Amino acid sequence: MYARDHALIATPIGTIRIEGDDEQLTRVLLGAGGNGTRGSAKAVRAAADQLAAYFSGDLNAFDVDLPKLKSPRGNALRSGLIAVGYGETLSYGELARRLESGPRAIGQLCARNPFPIIVPCHRVLGAGGALGSYSAGDGPVTKQWLLDHERRHKGEP
């Protein structure tokens, strides 16, 4: 058994709770309550530092250890989602075609994502560019804020 640790960091979209141990993250929760705490586990501290850099506009790709999913296909889909670049967006259908999957599978991957922002499900939109839903933070409001943040720091209007 491992010792689970956590950090609570203040961000422009509210407090974020990061859970994990020295080896990997186990969860990122947007909209958590509580006072800030840095955490002590290696993976938790790395994620907290990288999220702070993301919000300051100094980081556009994360390098943290995440647990493997139960199936190779699930790992491939998550890797494909992570590959959607900073400031880019794709529809569920476009991402599904890229990954030779179905839009519903992509929707489920996003809805069940325990690592919002780090695994950038906010970059996946509905057909025709519709914002769609978002299962983290304050839902679509948070999703729009993250997309706007990335566009600003990427130098797009």
JSON list of C-alpha atoms in Angstrom, two decimals:
[
{"chain": "A", "resi": 1, "resn": "MET", "atom": "CA", "xyz": [0.00, 0.00, 0.00]},
{"chain": "A", "resi": 2, "resn": "TYR", "atom": "CA", "xyz": [1.19, 3.52, -0.70]},
{"chain": "A", "resi": 3, "resn": "ALA", "atom": "CA", "xyz": [0.82, 6.73, 1.29]},
{"chain": "A", "resi": 4, "resn": "ARG", "atom": "CA", "xyz": [-1.57, 9.07, -0.48]},
{"chain": "A", "resi": 5, "resn": "ASP", "atom": "CA", "xyz": [-0.81, 12.75, -0.26]},
{"chain": "A", "resi": 6, "resn": "HIS", "atom": "CA", "xyz": [-2.56, 15.87, -1.52]},
{"chain": "A", "resi": 7, "resn": "ALA", "atom": "CA", "xyz": [-2.00, 19.52, -2.31]},
{"chain": "A", "resi": 8, "resn": "LEU", "atom": "CA", "xyz": [-4.55, 22.33, -2.50]},
{"chain": "A", "resi": 9, "resn": "ILE", "atom": "CA", "xyz": [-3.62, 25.20, -4.79]},
{"chain": "A", "resi": 10, "resn": "ALA", "atom": "CA", "xyz": [-5.44, 28.47, -5.41]},
{"chain": "A", "resi": 11, "resn": "THR", "atom": "CA", "xyz": [-6.03, 29.23, -9.10]},
{"chain": "A", "resi": 12, "resn": "PRO", "atom": "CA", "xyz": [-8.11, 31.70, -11.10]},
{"chain": "A", "resi": 13, "resn": "ILE", "atom": "CA", "xyz": [-10.80, 29.01, -11.49]},
{"chain": "A", "resi": 14, "resn": "GLY", "atom": "CA", "xyz": [-10.88, 28.12, -7.79]},
{"chain": "A", "resi": 15, "resn": "THR", "atom": "CA", "xyz": [-9.02, 25.74, -5.53]},
{"chain": "A", "resi": 16, "resn": "ILE", "atom": "CA", "xyz": [-7.63, 22.61, -7.13]},
{"chain": "A", "resi": 17, "resn": "ARG", "atom": "CA", "xyz": [-6.97, 19.45, -5.11]},
{"chain": "A", "resi": 18, "resn": "ILE", "atom": "CA", "xyz": [-4.18, 17.20, -6.42]},
{"chain": "A", "resi": 19, "resn": "GLU", "atom": "CA", "xyz": [-3.93, 13.67, -5.01]},
{"chain": "A", "resi": 20, "resn": "GLY", "atom": "CA", "xyz": [-1.24, 11.06, -5.43]},
{"chain": "A", "resi": 21, "resn": "ASP", "atom": "CA", "xyz": [1.94, 9.64, -4.03]},
{"chain": "A", "resi": 22, "resn": "ASP", "atom": "CA", "xyz": [5.64, 9.74, -4.86]},
{"chain": "A", "resi": 23, "resn": "GLU", "atom": "CA", "xyz": [5.11, 7.68, -8.02]},
{"chain": "A", "resi": 24, "resn": "GLN", "atom": "CA", "xyz": [1.97, 9.04, -9.70]},
{"chain": "A", "resi": 25, "resn": "LEU", "atom": "CA", "xyz": [-1.17, 11.13, -9.46]},
{"chain": "A", "resi": 26, "resn": "THR", "atom": "CA", "xyz": [-4.46, 9.54, -8.54]},
{"chain": "A", "resi": 27, "resn": "ARG", "atom": "CA", "xyz": [-6.84, 12.47, -9.04]},
{"chain": "A", "resi": 28, "resn": "VAL", "atom": "CA", "xyz": [-7.16, 16.18, -9.76]},
{"chain": "A", "resi": 29, "resn": "LEU", "atom": "CA", "xyz": [-10.33, 17.87, -8.52]},
{"chain": "A", "resi": 30, "resn": "LEU", "atom": "CA", "xyz": [-11.34, 21.35, -9.69]},
{"chain": "A", "resi": 31, "resn": "GLY", "atom": "CA", "xyz": [-13.41, 23.41, -7.28]},
{"chain": "A", "resi": 32, "resn": "ALA", "atom": "CA", "xyz": [-12.18, 21.75, -4.09]},
{"chain": "A", "resi": 33, "resn": "GLY", "atom": "CA", "xyz": [-12.51, 23.62, -0.83]},
{"chain": "A", "resi": 34, "resn": "GLY", "atom": "CA", "xyz": [-9.92, 24.27, 1.82]},
{"chain": "A", "resi": 35, "resn": "ASN", "atom": "CA", "xyz": [-6.80, 26.26, 2.47]},
{"chain": "A", "resi": 36, "resn": "GLY", "atom": "CA", "xyz": [-3.68, 25.88, 0.37]},
{"chain": "A", "resi": 37, "resn": "THR", "atom": "CA", "xyz": [-1.23, 23.12, 1.18]},
{"chain": "A", "resi": 38, "resn": "ARG", "atom": "CA", "xyz": [1.80, 22.13, -0.87]},
{"chain": "A", "resi": 39, "resn": "GLY", "atom": "CA", "xyz": [1.81, 18.39, -0.32]},
{"chain": "A", "resi": 40, "resn": "SER", "atom": "CA", "xyz": [4.99, 16.39, 0.11]},
{"chain": "A", "resi": 41, "resn": "ALA", "atom": "CA", "xyz": [4.78, 13.46, -2.34]},
{"chain": "A", "resi": 42, "resn": "LYS", "atom": "CA", "xyz": [6.95, 13.83, -5.43]},
{"chain": "A", "resi": 43, "resn": "ALA", "atom": "CA", "xyz": [4.20, 13.44, -8.05]},
{"chain": "A", "resi": 44, "resn": "VAL", "atom": "CA", "xyz": [1.82, 15.73, -6.15]},
{"chain": "A", "resi": 45, "resn": "ARG", "atom": "CA", "xyz": [4.43, 18.48, -5.82]},
{"chain": "A", "resi": 46, "resn": "ALA", "atom": "CA", "xyz": [5.38, 18.16, -9.50]},
{"chain": "A", "resi": 47, "resn": "ALA", "atom": "CA", "xyz": [1.74, 18.47, -10.58]},
{"chain": "A", "resi": 48, "resn": "ALA", "atom": "CA", "xyz": [1.14, 21.44, -8.26]},
{"chain": "A", "resi": 49, "resn": "ASP", "atom": "CA", "xyz": [4.20, 23.24, -9.64]},
{"chain": "A", "resi": 50, "resn": "GLN", "atom": "CA", "xyz": [3.21, 22.49, -13.24]},
{"chain": "A", "resi": 51, "resn": "LEU", "atom": "CA", "xyz": [-0.40, 23.60, -12.73]},
{"chain": "A", "resi": 52, "resn": "ALA", "atom": "CA", "xyz": [0.84, 26.87, -11.21]},
{"chain": "A", "resi": 53, "resn": "ALA", "atom": "CA", "xyz": [3.07, 27.36, -14.27]},
{"chain": "A", "resi": 54, "resn": "TYR", "atom": "CA", "xyz": [0.11, 26.56, -16.57]},
{"chain": "A", "resi": 55, "resn": "PHE", "atom": "CA", "xyz": [-2.04, 29.23, -14.92]},
{"chain": "A", "resi": 56, "resn": "SER", "atom": "CA", "xyz": [0.75, 31.80, -15.13]},
{"chain": "A", "resi": 57, "resn": "GLY", "atom": "CA", "xyz": [1.06, 31.09, -18.87]},
{"chain": "A", "resi": 58, "resn": "ASP", "atom": "CA", "xyz": [4.54, 29.57, -18.57]},
{"chain": "A", "resi": 59, "resn": "LEU", "atom": "CA", "xyz": [3.65, 25.91, -19.29]},
{"chain": "A", "resi": 60, "resn": "ASN", "atom": "CA", "xyz": [1.67, 24.42, -22.16]},
{"chain": "A", "resi": 61, "resn": "ALA", "atom": "CA", "xyz": [2.38, 20.68, -21.77]},
{"chain": "A", "resi": 62, "resn": "PHE", "atom": "CA", "xyz": [2.40, 18.59, -18.61]},
{"chain": "A", "resi": 63, "resn": "ASP", "atom": "CA", "xyz": [4.96, 15.98, -17.66]},
{"chain": "A", "resi": 64, "resn": "VAL", "atom": "CA", "xyz": [3.47, 14.04, -14.76]},
{"chain": "A", "resi": 65, "resn": "ASP", "atom": "CA", "xyz": [3.08, 10.32, -14.14]},
{"chain": "A", "resi": 66, "resn": "LEU", "atom": "CA", "xyz": [-0.47, 9.05, -14.42]},
{"chain": "A", "resi": 67, "resn": "PRO", "atom": "CA", "xyz": [-1.65, 5.52, -13.62]},
{"chain": "A", "resi": 68, "resn": "LYS", "atom": "CA", "xyz": [-2.10, 3.16, -16.54]},
{"chain": "A", "resi": 69, "resn": "LEU", "atom": "CA", "xyz": [-5.70, 2.46, -17.51]},
{"chain": "A", "resi": 70, "resn": "LYS", "atom": "CA", "xyz": [-7.03, -1.09, -17.43]},
{"chain": "A", "resi": 71, "resn": "SER", "atom": "CA", "xyz": [-6.94, -1.58, -21.19]},
{"chain": "A", "resi": 72, "resn": "PRO", "atom": "CA", "xyz": [-4.35, -0.79, -23.86]},
{"chain": "A", "resi": 73, "resn": "ARG", "atom": "CA", "xyz": [-7.16, 0.84, -25.87]},
{"chain": "A", "resi": 74, "resn": "GLY", "atom": "CA", "xyz": [-8.01, 3.13, -22.97]},
{"chain": "A", "resi": 75, "resn": "ASN", "atom": "CA", "xyz": [-4.37, 4.14, -22.66]},
{"chain": "A", "resi": 76, "resn": "ALA", "atom": "CA", "xyz": [-4.22, 4.85, -26.41]},
{"chain": "A", "resi": 77, "resn": "LEU", "atom": "CA", "xyz": [-7.34, 7.02, -26.27]},
{"chain": "A", "resi": 78, "resn": "ARG", "atom": "CA", "xyz": [-6.04, 8.97, -23.27]},
{"chain": "A", "resi": 79, "resn": "SER", "atom": "CA", "xyz": [-2.69, 9.48, -25.02]},
{"chain": "A", "resi": 80, "resn": "GLY", "atom": "CA", "xyz": [-4.55, 10.75, -28.08]},
{"chain": "A", "resi": 81, "resn": "LEU", "atom": "CA", "xyz": [-6.47, 13.22, -25.93]},
{"chain": "A", "resi": 82, "resn": "ILE", "atom": "CA", "xyz": [-3.25, 14.42, -24.29]},
{"chain": "A", "resi": 83, "resn": "ALA", "atom": "CA", "xyz": [-1.82, 14.99, -27.78]},
{"chain": "A", "resi": 84, "resn": "VAL", "atom": "CA", "xyz": [-4.44, 17.66, -28.55]},
{"chain": "A", "resi": 85, "resn": "GLY", "atom": "CA", "xyz": [-2.19, 20.69, -28.39]},
{"chain": "A", "resi": 86, "resn": "TYR", "atom": "CA", "xyz": [-2.31, 23.70, -26.13]},
{"chain": "A", "resi": 87, "resn": "GLY", "atom": "CA", "xyz": [-4.80, 26.22, -27.48]},
{"chain": "A", "resi": 88, "resn": "GLU", "atom": "CA", "xyz": [-6.20, 23.74, -30.04]},
{"chain": "A", "resi": 89, "resn": "THR", "atom": "CA", "xyz": [-9.69, 22.32, -30.11]},
{"chain": "A", "resi": 90, "resn": "LEU", "atom": "CA", "xyz": [-11.23, 19.32, -31.83]},
{"chain": "A", "resi": 91, "resn": "SER", "atom": "CA", "xyz": [-14.76, 18.02, -31.96]},
{"chain": "A", "resi": 92, "resn": "TYR", "atom": "CA", "xyz": [-15.59, 14.66, -30.42]},
{"chain": "A", "resi": 93, "resn": "GLY", "atom": "CA", "xyz": [-16.04, 13.33, -33.95]},
{"chain": "A", "resi": 94, "resn": "GLU", "atom": "CA", "xyz": [-12.70, 14.69, -35.21]},
{"chain": "A", "resi": 95, "resn": "LEU", "atom": "CA", "xyz": [-10.83, 13.22, -32.26]},
{"chain": "A", "resi": 96, "resn": "ALA", "atom": "CA", "xyz": [-12.66, 9.92, -32.68]},
{"chain": "A", "resi": 97, "resn": "ARG", "atom": "CA", "xyz": [-11.60, 9.76, -36.34]},
{"chain": "A", "resi": 98, "resn": "ARG", "atom": "CA", "xyz": [-7.99, 10.54, -35.44]},
{"chain": "A", "resi": 99, "resn": "LEU", "atom": "CA", "xyz": [-7.99, 7.76, -32.85]},
{"chain": "A", "resi": 100, "resn": "GLU", "atom": "CA", "xyz": [-10.07, 5.32, -34.91]},
{"chain": "A", "resi": 101, "resn": "SER", "atom": "CA", "xyz": [-12.76, 5.30, -32.27]},
{"chain": "A", "resi": 102, "resn": "GLY", "atom": "CA", "xyz": [-16.32, 6.53, -31.85]},
{"chain": "A", "resi": 103, "resn": "PRO", "atom": "CA", "xyz": [-17.49, 9.91, -30.58]},
{"chain": "A", "resi": 104, "resn": "ARG", "atom": "CA", "xyz": [-19.30, 8.26, -27.65]},
{"chain": "A", "resi": 105, "resn": "ALA", "atom": "CA", "xyz": [-16.07, 6.60, -26.52]},
{"chain": "A", "resi": 106, "resn": "ILE", "atom": "CA", "xyz": [-14.36, 10.00, -26.61]},
{"chain": "A", "resi": 107, "resn": "GLY", "atom": "CA", "xyz": [-17.27, 11.52, -24.68]},
{"chain": "A", "resi": 108, "resn": "GLN", "atom": "CA", "xyz": [-16.99, 8.82, -22.01]},
{"chain": "A", "resi": 109, "resn": "LEU", "atom": "CA", "xyz": [-13.23, 9.29, -21.81]},
{"chain": "A", "resi": 110, "resn": "CYS", "atom": "CA", "xyz": [-13.73, 13.02, -21.20]},
{"chain": "A", "resi": 111, "resn": "ALA", "atom": "CA", "xyz": [-16.62, 12.60, -18.75]},
{"chain": "A", "resi": 112, "resn": "ARG", "atom": "CA", "xyz": [-14.66, 10.11, -16.63]},
{"chain": "A", "resi": 113, "resn": "ASN", "atom": "CA", "xyz": [-11.35, 11.98, -16.76]},
{"chain": "A", "resi": 114, "resn": "PRO", "atom": "CA", "xyz": [-9.89, 12.14, -13.23]},
{"chain": "A", "resi": 115, "resn": "PHE", "atom": "CA", "xyz": [-7.13, 14.54, -14.35]},
{"chain": "A", "resi": 116, "resn": "PRO", "atom": "CA", "xyz": [-8.80, 17.67, -15.79]},
{"chain": "A", "resi": 117, "resn": "ILE", "atom": "CA", "xyz": [-6.43, 20.22, -17.35]},
{"chain": "A", "resi": 118, "resn": "ILE", "atom": "CA", "xyz": [-3.53, 17.73, -17.30]},
{"chain": "A", "resi": 119, "resn": "VAL", "atom": "CA", "xyz": [-5.53, 15.42, -19.58]},
{"chain": "A", "resi": 120, "resn": "PRO", "atom": "CA", "xyz": [-7.09, 18.27, -21.59]},
{"chain": "A", "resi": 121, "resn": "CYS", "atom": "CA", "xyz": [-10.69, 17.20, -22.12]},
{"chain": "A", "resi": 122, "resn": "HIS", "atom": "CA", "xyz": [-11.59, 20.91, -22.12]},
{"chain": "A", "resi": 123, "resn": "ARG", "atom": "CA", "xyz": [-10.14, 21.03, -25.66]},
{"chain": "A", "resi": 124, "resn": "VAL", "atom": "CA", "xyz": [-12.84, 18.72, -27.03]},
{"chain": "A", "resi": 125, "resn": "LEU", "atom": "CA", "xyz": [-15.92, 20.50, -28.39]},
{"chain": "A", "resi": 126, "resn": "GLY", "atom": "CA", "xyz": [-19.28, 19.51, -29.75]},
{"chain": "A", "resi": 127, "resn": "ALA", "atom": "CA", "xyz": [-20.15, 19.46, -33.43]},
{"chain": "A", "resi": 128, "resn": "GLY", "atom": "CA", "xyz": [-19.80, 22.82, -35.15]},
{"chain": "A", "resi": 129, "resn": "GLY", "atom": "CA", "xyz": [-17.62, 24.21, -32.37]},
{"chain": "A", "resi": 130, "resn": "ALA", "atom": "CA", "xyz": [-20.32, 24.07, -29.69]},
{"chain": "A", "resi": 131, "resn": "LEU", "atom": "CA", "xyz": [-18.79, 24.36, -26.22]},
{"chain": "A", "resi": 132, "resn": "GLY", "atom": "CA", "xyz": [-20.70, 21.37, -24.89]},
{"chain": "A", "resi": 133, "resn": "SER", "atom": "CA", "xyz": [-20.51, 20.18, -21.32]},
{"chain": "A", "resi": 134, "resn": "TYR", "atom": "CA", "xyz": [-17.58, 19.87, -18.96]},
{"chain": "A", "resi": 135, "resn": "SER", "atom": "CA", "xyz": [-17.51, 17.58, -15.95]},
{"chain": "A", "resi": 136, "resn": "ALA", "atom": "CA", "xyz": [-15.04, 19.58, -13.86]},
{"chain": "A", "resi": 137, "resn": "GLY", "atom": "CA", "xyz": [-15.18, 22.80, -11.88]},
{"chain": "A", "resi": 138, "resn": "ASP", "atom": "CA", "xyz": [-18.16, 24.98, -12.80]},
{"chain": "A", "resi": 139, "resn": "GLY", "atom": "CA", "xyz": [-18.82, 23.02, -15.99]},
{"chain": "A", "resi": 140, "resn": "PRO", "atom": "CA", "xyz": [-18.94, 24.98, -19.26]},
{"chain": "A", "resi": 141, "resn": "VAL", "atom": "CA", "xyz": [-17.92, 28.23, -17.53]},
{"chain": "A", "resi": 142, "resn": "THR", "atom": "CA", "xyz": [-14.65, 26.59, -16.45]},
{"chain": "A", "resi": 143, "resn": "LYS", "atom": "CA", "xyz": [-14.18, 25.02, -19.88]},
{"chain": "A", "resi": 144, "resn": "GLN", "atom": "CA", "xyz": [-14.56, 28.40, -21.60]},
{"chain": "A", "resi": 145, "resn": "TRP", "atom": "CA", "xyz": [-12.16, 30.04, -19.14]},
{"chain": "A", "resi": 146, "resn": "LEU", "atom": "CA", "xyz": [-9.49, 27.37, -19.84]},
{"chain": "A", "resi": 147, "resn": "LEU", "atom": "CA", "xyz": [-9.89, 27.72, -23.61]},
{"chain": "A", "resi": 148, "resn": "ASP", "atom": "CA", "xyz": [-9.70, 31.53, -23.40]},
{"chain": "A", "resi": 149, "resn": "HIS", "atom": "CA", "xyz": [-6.64, 31.28, -21.13]},
{"chain": "A", "resi": 150, "resn": "GLU", "atom": "CA", "xyz": [-4.83, 29.05, -23.63]},
{"chain": "A", "resi": 151, "resn": "ARG", "atom": "CA", "xyz": [-5.72, 31.28, -26.57]},
{"chain": "A", "resi": 152, "resn": "ARG", "atom": "CA", "xyz": [-4.45, 34.38, -24.72]},
{"chain": "A", "resi": 153, "resn": "HIS", "atom": "CA", "xyz": [-1.14, 32.76, -23.84]},
{"chain": "A", "resi": 154, "resn": "LYS", "atom": "CA", "xyz": [-0.76, 31.26, -27.28]},
{"chain": "A", "resi": 155, "resn": "GLY", "atom": "CA", "xyz": [-1.16, 34.74, -28.72]},
{"chain": "A", "resi": 156, "resn": "GLU", "atom": "CA", "xyz": [-4.56, 34.25, -30.38]},
{"chain": "A", "resi": 157, "resn": "PRO", "atom": "CA", "xyz": [-7.48, 36.68, -30.08]}
]
